[in-house]
C-alpha positions as MATLAB code, in Angstrom:
seq = 'MKALGIDETINNATAPIAEVIGQFVFFKISVADAELPLVVLWLVAGAVFFTFYTGFIGIRGFKHALQLVRGDYTDPNSKGEVSHLQALATAVAGTVGIGNIGGVAVAVTVGGPGATFWLIVAGFLGMSTKFIECTLGVKYRNENPDHSVSGGPMYYLRKGFSARGMDSFGKLIGGFYAMGIAIGALGIGNMFQSNQAYVQLNHMTGGMLDGLGWLVGIILGAVVFAVIVGGIKSIAKVTEKVVPSMAVLYCFFSLITILLNASALPVAIGNIFGGAFTGEGVAGGVLGTMIIGFQRAVFSNEAGIGSAAIAHSSVKTNEPITEGIVSLLEPFIDTIVICTITALVIATTQVIAPDFAGDATGVAMTSVAFERQFSWFPIPLAFAAVLFAFSTMISWSYYGLKGWTYLFGESAHRQNVYKIIFCLCVVLGCMVQLGPLLDISDALVFLICVPNILGLYFLAPIVKHEMDSYFARLKSGEIKKFM';
ca = [
     -59.374  -27.600  -50.874;
     -59.040  -25.400  -47.818;
     -55.915  -26.001  -45.758;
     -56.500  -27.171  -42.213;
     -55.505  -24.943  -39.309;
     -53.032  -26.091  -36.675;
     -55.804  -26.940  -34.214;
     -57.759  -28.950  -36.803;
     -54.618  -30.835  -37.816;
     -53.768  -31.709  -34.206;
     -57.392  -32.593  -33.406;
     -57.686  -34.922  -36.404;
     -54.433  -36.650  -35.464;
     -55.220  -37.081  -31.771;
     -58.994  -37.710  -31.843;
     -58.737  -41.510  -32.364;
     -56.164  -41.777  -29.545;
     -58.287  -39.634  -27.240;
     -61.352  -41.772  -27.914;
     -59.589  -45.038  -27.095;
     -57.896  -43.713  -23.944;
     -61.081  -41.963  -22.795;
     -63.186  -45.095  -23.201;
     -60.635  -47.062  -21.187;
     -60.059  -44.594  -18.344;
     -63.656  -43.427  -18.026;
     -65.245  -46.826  -18.643;
     -68.769  -46.739  -17.257;
     -71.003  -49.347  -15.723;
     -74.780  -49.064  -15.704;
     -76.368  -48.793  -12.277;
     -80.157  -48.571  -12.451;
     -80.641  -45.975  -15.219;
     -77.443  -44.108  -14.386;
     -73.887  -44.600  -15.588;
     -70.971  -44.678  -13.168;
     -67.351  -44.253  -14.329;
     -65.278  -46.944  -12.627;
     -62.516  -44.432  -11.909;
     -64.987  -42.405   -9.819;
     -66.037  -45.554   -7.942;
     -62.340  -46.348   -7.320;
     -61.742  -42.883   -5.843;
     -64.932  -42.734   -3.764;
     -64.477  -46.273   -2.407;
     -60.981  -45.321   -1.286;
     -62.271  -42.147    0.358;
     -64.929  -44.082    2.289;
     -62.365  -46.628    3.478;
     -59.823  -44.007    4.579;
     -62.515  -42.028    6.415;
     -63.401  -44.993    8.614;
     -59.800  -46.246    8.835;
     -58.583  -42.919   10.243;
     -61.521  -42.588   12.630;
     -63.089  -39.641   10.769;
     -59.913  -37.578   10.783;
     -61.751  -34.863    8.853;
     -63.677  -34.075   12.026;
     -61.076  -34.948   14.674;
     -58.242  -33.075   13.025;
     -60.062  -30.005   11.717;
     -59.399  -27.707   14.685;
     -55.742  -28.712   14.850;
     -55.423  -28.083   11.096;
     -56.411  -24.458   11.693;
     -53.831  -24.200   14.487;
     -51.107  -25.577   12.226;
     -51.946  -23.194    9.377;
     -51.871  -20.328   11.864;
     -48.300  -21.365   12.717;
     -48.947  -22.368   16.325;
     -46.839  -25.533   16.028;
     -44.334  -24.423   13.386;
     -40.705  -25.170   14.229;
     -38.616  -22.554   12.366;
     -35.717  -25.014   12.148;
     -37.693  -27.707   10.320;
     -36.545  -28.985    6.938;
     -38.501  -27.889    3.883;
     -39.121  -24.844    1.710;
     -42.532  -23.307    2.482;
     -44.880  -22.762    5.421;
     -48.032  -24.768    6.136;
     -50.148  -21.880    4.849;
     -48.122  -21.551    1.646;
     -48.278  -25.291    0.945;
     -52.032  -25.275    1.534;
     -52.514  -22.204   -0.680;
     -50.507  -23.808   -3.491;
     -52.530  -27.023   -3.303;
     -55.840  -25.129   -3.131;
     -54.738  -23.046   -6.121;
     -54.301  -26.276   -8.065;
     -57.840  -27.460   -7.347;
     -59.869  -24.246   -7.329;
     -60.364  -23.588  -11.022;
     -62.971  -23.256  -13.741;
     -64.642  -26.462  -12.525;
     -65.696  -24.770   -9.290;
     -67.628  -22.182  -11.273;
     -68.759  -24.026  -14.383;
     -68.620  -27.676  -13.379;
     -70.897  -27.242  -10.380;
     -73.442  -25.376  -12.493;
     -73.534  -28.292  -14.929;
     -73.793  -30.816  -12.070;
     -76.828  -29.005  -10.646;
     -78.406  -28.861  -14.109;
     -77.898  -32.546  -14.881;
     -78.215  -34.019  -11.398;
     -80.666  -31.564   -9.900;
     -80.135  -29.561   -6.690;
     -79.726  -32.825   -4.767;
     -76.359  -33.370   -6.447;
     -75.054  -30.573   -4.219;
     -75.679  -32.662   -1.094;
     -73.675  -35.595   -2.442;
     -70.985  -33.212   -3.629;
     -70.594  -32.037   -0.019;
     -70.530  -35.634    1.263;
     -67.858  -36.563   -1.275;
     -65.860  -33.471   -0.307;
     -65.912  -34.566    3.332;
     -64.847  -38.116    2.444;
     -62.065  -36.764    0.233;
     -60.519  -35.022    3.243;
     -59.339  -38.404    4.553;
     -57.779  -39.369    1.224;
     -55.867  -36.083    1.142;
     -54.724  -36.739    4.704;
     -53.195  -40.089    3.763;
     -51.496  -38.993    0.542;
     -50.111  -35.701    1.874;
     -48.675  -37.369    4.978;
     -46.925  -39.885    2.737;
     -45.755  -37.077    0.454;
     -43.756  -35.533    3.304;
     -42.609  -38.819    4.833;
     -41.056  -40.157    1.632;
     -39.819  -36.906    0.077;
     -36.270  -36.462   -1.231;
     -33.983  -33.798    0.185;
     -31.841  -32.420   -2.632;
     -28.232  -31.135   -2.315;
     -29.420  -27.534   -2.753;
     -31.729  -27.984    0.286;
     -34.842  -28.084   -1.898;
     -37.210  -31.039   -1.573;
     -39.038  -33.264   -4.037;
     -41.999  -35.384   -3.073;
     -45.294  -36.803   -4.196;
     -46.806  -40.137   -5.217;
     -43.911  -41.078   -7.517;
     -41.618  -41.037   -4.473;
     -43.838  -42.740   -1.907;
     -44.951  -45.383   -4.413;
     -41.362  -46.256   -5.301;
     -39.948  -46.093   -1.776;
     -42.984  -47.610   -0.067;
     -43.164  -50.692   -2.270;
     -39.370  -51.005   -2.404;
     -39.221  -51.167    1.403;
     -41.462  -54.230    1.211;
     -39.388  -56.108   -1.313;
     -41.280  -54.941   -4.412;
     -38.597  -52.682   -5.817;
     -39.335  -53.269   -9.516;
     -43.064  -52.757   -9.073;
     -42.470  -49.579   -7.076;
     -40.182  -48.167   -9.765;
     -42.692  -49.074  -12.467;
     -45.729  -47.382  -10.947;
     -43.655  -44.474   -9.615;
     -42.336  -43.810  -13.111;
     -45.799  -44.225  -14.614;
     -47.212  -41.691  -12.177;
     -44.422  -39.212  -12.938;
     -45.042  -39.518  -16.676;
     -48.790  -39.062  -16.252;
     -48.532  -35.960  -14.060;
     -45.841  -34.363  -16.273;
     -47.930  -34.733  -19.430;
     -51.318  -34.227  -17.789;
     -50.237  -30.927  -16.259;
     -49.839  -29.470  -19.747;
     -53.515  -29.993  -20.488;
     -55.854  -29.965  -17.493;
     -53.572  -27.663  -15.510;
     -52.473  -25.452  -18.371;
     -54.045  -25.261  -21.846;
     -57.624  -25.652  -20.638;
     -57.057  -23.016  -17.964;
     -55.354  -20.502  -20.291;
     -58.052  -21.028  -22.914;
     -60.807  -20.283  -20.421;
     -58.892  -17.287  -19.066;
     -58.787  -15.882  -22.608;
     -62.492  -16.600  -23.116;
     -63.357  -14.783  -19.887;
     -61.139  -11.788  -20.696;
     -62.614  -11.551  -24.183;
     -66.139  -11.736  -22.777;
     -65.343   -9.133  -20.127;
     -64.059   -6.706  -22.802;
     -67.054   -7.218  -25.069;
     -65.157   -9.163  -27.717;
     -62.341   -6.642  -28.079;
     -59.809   -9.481  -27.924;
     -61.234  -11.471  -30.853;
     -58.328  -12.878  -32.837;
     -55.832  -11.742  -30.223;
     -55.522  -15.023  -28.362;
     -51.837  -15.150  -29.291;
     -51.224  -11.797  -27.592;
     -53.147  -12.754  -24.450;
     -51.256  -16.058  -24.448;
     -47.862  -14.380  -24.678;
     -48.680  -11.979  -21.837;
     -50.177  -14.727  -19.669;
     -47.299  -17.086  -20.458;
     -44.758  -14.405  -19.526;
     -46.500  -13.748  -16.197;
     -46.654  -17.476  -15.458;
     -42.957  -17.875  -16.320;
     -42.008  -14.924  -14.096;
     -43.613  -16.760  -11.177;
     -42.578  -20.358  -11.810;
     -38.954  -19.607  -12.705;
     -38.312  -19.028   -8.994;
     -39.528  -22.504   -8.027;
     -41.903  -23.493   -5.242;
     -40.886  -20.600   -2.975;
     -41.878  -18.081   -5.641;
     -45.083  -19.975   -6.464;
     -46.009  -20.220   -2.776;
     -45.451  -16.498   -2.189;
     -47.916  -15.734   -4.980;
     -50.525  -18.355   -4.088;
     -50.648  -17.378   -0.406;
     -51.786  -13.926   -1.560;
     -53.824  -14.780   -4.662;
     -55.792  -17.744   -3.284;
     -57.312  -15.979   -0.244;
     -57.994  -12.886   -2.368;
     -59.751  -14.721   -5.167;
     -61.714  -16.901   -2.744;
     -62.909  -13.877   -0.760;
     -63.754  -11.985   -3.968;
     -65.758  -14.856   -5.415;
     -67.515  -15.706   -2.154;
     -68.330  -12.027   -1.495;
     -70.172  -11.525   -4.776;
     -71.739  -14.973   -4.525;
     -73.108  -14.244   -1.052;
     -74.486  -10.896   -2.243;
     -76.259  -12.737   -5.056;
     -77.668  -15.290   -2.612;
     -78.805  -12.573   -0.159;
     -80.510  -10.627   -2.943;
     -82.480  -13.786   -3.617;
     -82.923  -14.692    0.054;
     -86.614  -15.419   -0.429;
     -85.645  -18.358   -2.645;
     -83.005  -19.670   -0.220;
     -85.279  -21.872    1.955;
     -86.696  -23.549   -1.143;
     -83.197  -23.969   -2.607;
     -81.887  -25.615    0.574;
     -84.994  -27.773    0.755;
     -84.467  -28.889   -2.837;
     -80.830  -29.733   -2.109;
     -81.718  -32.048    0.776;
     -84.975  -33.284   -0.721;
     -83.490  -33.925   -4.148;
     -80.605  -35.855   -2.620;
     -82.978  -38.583   -1.462;
     -85.623  -38.476   -4.182;
     -83.654  -37.830   -7.361;
     -86.810  -36.552   -8.991;
     -86.402  -35.951  -12.725;
     -82.857  -37.350  -12.800;
     -81.823  -40.444  -14.748;
     -81.223  -43.173  -12.200;
     -83.169  -41.347   -9.486;
     -81.387  -41.027   -6.147;
     -78.441  -43.086   -7.385;
     -78.100  -40.898  -10.464;
     -78.077  -37.762   -8.329;
     -75.488  -39.309   -6.012;
     -73.233  -40.325   -8.907;
     -73.313  -36.846  -10.453;
     -72.531  -35.190   -7.108;
     -69.687  -37.592   -6.358;
     -68.292  -37.254   -9.869;
     -68.169  -33.454   -9.712;
     -66.527  -33.521   -6.261;
     -63.873  -35.967   -7.454;
     -63.122  -33.846  -10.516;
     -63.031  -30.696   -8.388;
     -60.914  -31.519   -5.327;
     -58.668  -34.186   -6.933;
     -58.586  -36.273   -3.746;
     -56.891  -39.516   -4.715;
     -55.160  -38.079   -7.777;
     -52.086  -37.390   -5.621;
     -51.260  -33.991   -7.096;
     -51.720  -32.155   -3.788;
     -49.112  -34.384   -2.134;
     -46.506  -32.834   -4.441;
     -47.238  -29.330   -3.142;
     -47.608  -30.360    0.496;
     -44.329  -32.315    0.446;
     -42.411  -29.023    0.190;
     -43.564  -27.860    3.637;
     -41.234  -27.018    6.521;
     -41.918  -29.733    9.080;
     -40.253  -32.625   10.842;
     -43.636  -34.253   11.502;
     -45.124  -35.646    8.251;
     -48.515  -36.118    9.915;
     -48.908  -32.362   10.445;
     -49.109  -31.705    6.715;
     -51.624  -34.487    6.323;
     -53.741  -32.699    8.918;
     -53.327  -29.340    7.143;
     -54.429  -30.907    3.862;
     -57.838  -31.641    5.421;
     -58.700  -28.000    4.782;
     -58.194  -28.305    1.039;
     -61.323  -30.317    0.060;
     -63.229  -28.326    2.682;
     -62.373  -25.018    0.982;
     -62.582  -26.280   -2.579;
     -65.659  -28.488   -2.461;
     -67.637  -27.869    0.708;
     -67.326  -24.055    0.650;
     -66.747  -22.756   -2.886;
     -68.642  -25.444   -4.803;
     -71.588  -25.253   -2.394;
     -71.762  -21.464   -2.671;
     -71.770  -21.787   -6.466;
     -74.614  -24.296   -6.280;
     -76.633  -21.945   -4.054;
     -76.092  -19.084   -6.517;
     -77.463  -21.254   -9.322;
     -80.356  -22.555   -7.229;
     -81.504  -19.219   -5.767;
     -81.344  -17.359   -9.090;
     -83.085  -20.248  -10.877;
     -80.960  -20.118  -14.018;
     -80.838  -23.911  -14.322;
     -81.223  -24.800  -17.985;
     -80.409  -27.998  -19.918;
     -78.919  -25.978  -22.791;
     -75.729  -25.457  -20.788;
     -73.369  -28.402  -21.139;
     -69.736  -28.641  -20.113;
     -67.634  -26.660  -17.675;
     -67.073  -23.766  -20.077;
     -70.761  -23.114  -20.724;
     -71.383  -23.790  -17.054;
     -69.357  -20.642  -16.423;
     -71.768  -18.860  -18.762;
     -74.670  -20.120  -16.646;
     -73.063  -18.784  -13.478;
     -72.393  -15.511  -15.283;
     -76.091  -15.230  -16.126;
     -76.911  -15.819  -12.453;
     -74.646  -12.922  -11.474;
     -75.925  -10.682  -14.271;
     -79.510  -11.020  -13.067;
     -78.565   -9.002   -9.988;
     -76.584   -6.177  -11.575;
     -75.423   -5.873  -15.171;
     -71.807   -5.419  -14.059;
     -71.709   -8.468  -11.739;
     -70.221  -10.757  -14.452;
     -67.097   -8.567  -14.446;
     -65.876   -9.635  -10.973;
     -66.906  -13.196  -11.860;
     -64.750  -13.070  -14.981;
     -61.887  -11.566  -12.980;
     -62.210  -14.334  -10.378;
     -62.280  -16.956  -13.142;
     -59.057  -15.554  -14.614;
     -57.422  -15.607  -11.168;
     -58.622  -19.185  -10.654;
     -57.095  -20.172  -14.001;
     -53.803  -18.362  -13.327;
     -53.340  -19.850   -9.864;
     -54.179  -23.313  -11.178;
     -51.541  -22.965  -13.895;
     -48.701  -21.965  -11.592;
     -49.511  -24.779   -9.159;
     -49.805  -27.411  -11.872;
     -46.532  -26.225  -13.381;
     -44.889  -27.397  -10.156;
     -46.741  -30.724  -10.217;
     -45.681  -31.379  -13.798;
     -42.134  -30.202  -13.109;
     -41.704  -32.666  -10.249;
     -42.885  -35.494  -12.484;
     -40.399  -34.320  -15.123;
     -37.441  -34.074  -12.726;
     -38.275  -37.489  -11.261;
     -37.821  -38.921  -14.749;
     -34.967  -36.773  -16.070;
     -33.122  -35.365  -13.061;
     -33.086  -32.219  -10.939;
     -30.544  -30.111  -12.853;
     -31.464  -26.465  -13.436;
     -31.176  -26.918  -17.206;
     -33.680  -29.788  -17.269;
     -36.065  -27.899  -15.020;
     -35.936  -24.874  -17.322;
     -36.732  -27.049  -20.340;
     -40.013  -28.121  -18.759;
     -40.841  -24.597  -17.600;
     -40.395  -23.292  -21.149;
     -42.538  -26.110  -22.574;
     -45.202  -25.330  -19.985;
     -45.285  -21.621  -20.850;
     -45.423  -22.330  -24.589;
     -48.490  -24.460  -23.885;
     -50.044  -21.469  -22.090;
     -49.766  -19.512  -25.357;
     -51.047  -22.459  -27.393;
     -54.059  -22.846  -25.115;
     -55.142  -19.260  -25.814;
     -54.768  -19.649  -29.579;
     -56.395  -22.943  -30.514;
     -59.138  -25.365  -29.482;
     -57.497  -28.713  -28.753;
     -60.386  -30.855  -27.525;
     -58.925  -34.345  -28.145;
     -55.509  -33.349  -26.784;
     -57.118  -32.068  -23.596;
     -59.175  -35.269  -23.376;
     -55.937  -37.283  -23.437;
     -54.517  -35.052  -20.703;
     -57.629  -35.477  -18.542;
     -57.539  -39.234  -19.013;
     -53.867  -39.452  -18.012;
     -54.469  -37.434  -14.847;
     -57.295  -39.714  -13.758;
     -55.497  -42.875  -14.854;
     -52.679  -42.193  -12.384;
     -55.184  -42.344   -9.530;
     -55.247  -46.130   -9.969;
     -51.659  -46.760   -8.779;
     -51.937  -43.885   -6.306;
     -54.980  -45.265   -4.473;
     -53.423  -48.741   -4.566;
     -50.350  -47.307   -2.865;
     -52.483  -45.492   -0.284;
     -54.202  -48.753    0.691;
     -50.805  -50.411    0.990;
     -49.161  -47.638    3.029;
     -52.161  -46.533    5.128;
     -51.044  -48.564    8.204;
     -47.850  -46.474    8.338;
     -49.902  -43.281    8.354;
     -52.251  -44.628   11.017;
     -49.323  -45.524   13.264;
     -47.838  -42.032   12.887;
     -51.260  -40.452   13.421;
     -51.862  -42.321   16.679;
     -48.352  -41.504   17.893;
     -48.665  -37.815   17.007;
     -52.016  -37.285   18.702;
     -50.818  -39.168   21.791;
     -47.773  -36.881   22.048;
     -49.919  -33.829   21.382;
     -52.324  -34.821   24.160;
     -49.509  -35.509   26.635;
     -47.952  -32.105   26.006;
     -44.787  -33.525   24.452;
     -45.535  -31.554   21.289;
     -45.597  -27.897   22.225;
     -46.602  -24.693   20.503;
     -43.942  -22.441   19.002;
     -45.186  -18.991   19.915;
];
């Protein structure tokens, strides 16, 4: 009898657990002929509520968000560790990953071009959710003795509920969130990303790296460790350079592809808007198209998951609301810009095919779309995909680390333990296929959105009060530019 490999052994052991957890977290209800995961409904319903509750802050605050990122209102003496731009870049790095390339391609295949329209709508709604959670992330952050800061849902859930006499409940859901993000970061923000980085590098080199996943993993893990060992300041310095570069690179080649197929652009745009309200050929019709678009947006920009609040809580500011405003740009960049451009590449090159299934093969579909223009176009796509994966890993290392230190303390030794575990998982991700283990990780990450959204509903009045106060002071001239 042939001995099982390490990946087969782990998969066999974790598959039953993954199935049970997955069925619970991603439980679906039938709507018409379509199926809607309740967790997606929970996230989208929250986004709709927060959009109206904040008076469409995604529109009202957009211009000011650009001013804040530019540094117009940055007080150099504010508490915190990184600038508005660095915090934004770190959070964007955590969301812009393989899903932006492959996941959108699959969404367009399954949901039709109309799914793109609902993806954009969901991205806009998600801006308000990010606004609430990132404001709370700064407001309830901890200032450590070494002048570093720690924040995120685990802190605002515990402190927010404790302030209202629900101390035990706050500790319970804060601890649950910390556990979920610490474990989940090892899968969705690590092993899946490193695995896909290896796949892209191997494809780019024509299979020269077959059987060398361990070597790629060691090199990638070492590079990741070199960045994350310096903490959020080191991560932010890298992301503020890598994120704009990779976004410009990807968008540049995507726009060239779209322009080379400009004759198909009017039809593609027409199909996006027409398909959104007809749902032709999609299970569940219009509702099915809407569900697929919303689902992809939720999985892409992570609005409501709370992860971005961890990155944004490290910002240098004395006004928590300013970072909430800056965070509006995150779903805009991730979902409305990059995901939409990907959808237009797929639509104008007409590579939509039902044979592609899953984010990984969705990347292959996008690669085919690029290759139809010039044979070498998949090379910059692969390079961009590797950058996406790398930036996602270093950002998620910080998310997981903050969950870990919330549970076990902030000492340097305990932080290093998690960083080493994280980098070992980078190597493991390049070497083996751990489907069930990654499924458990995905489920944990989306399960923690339940207490997070609950906390956002509960604490939203505090954010609204601060928002109204801030904009009133801004309008009166009390808040001035630092130029």
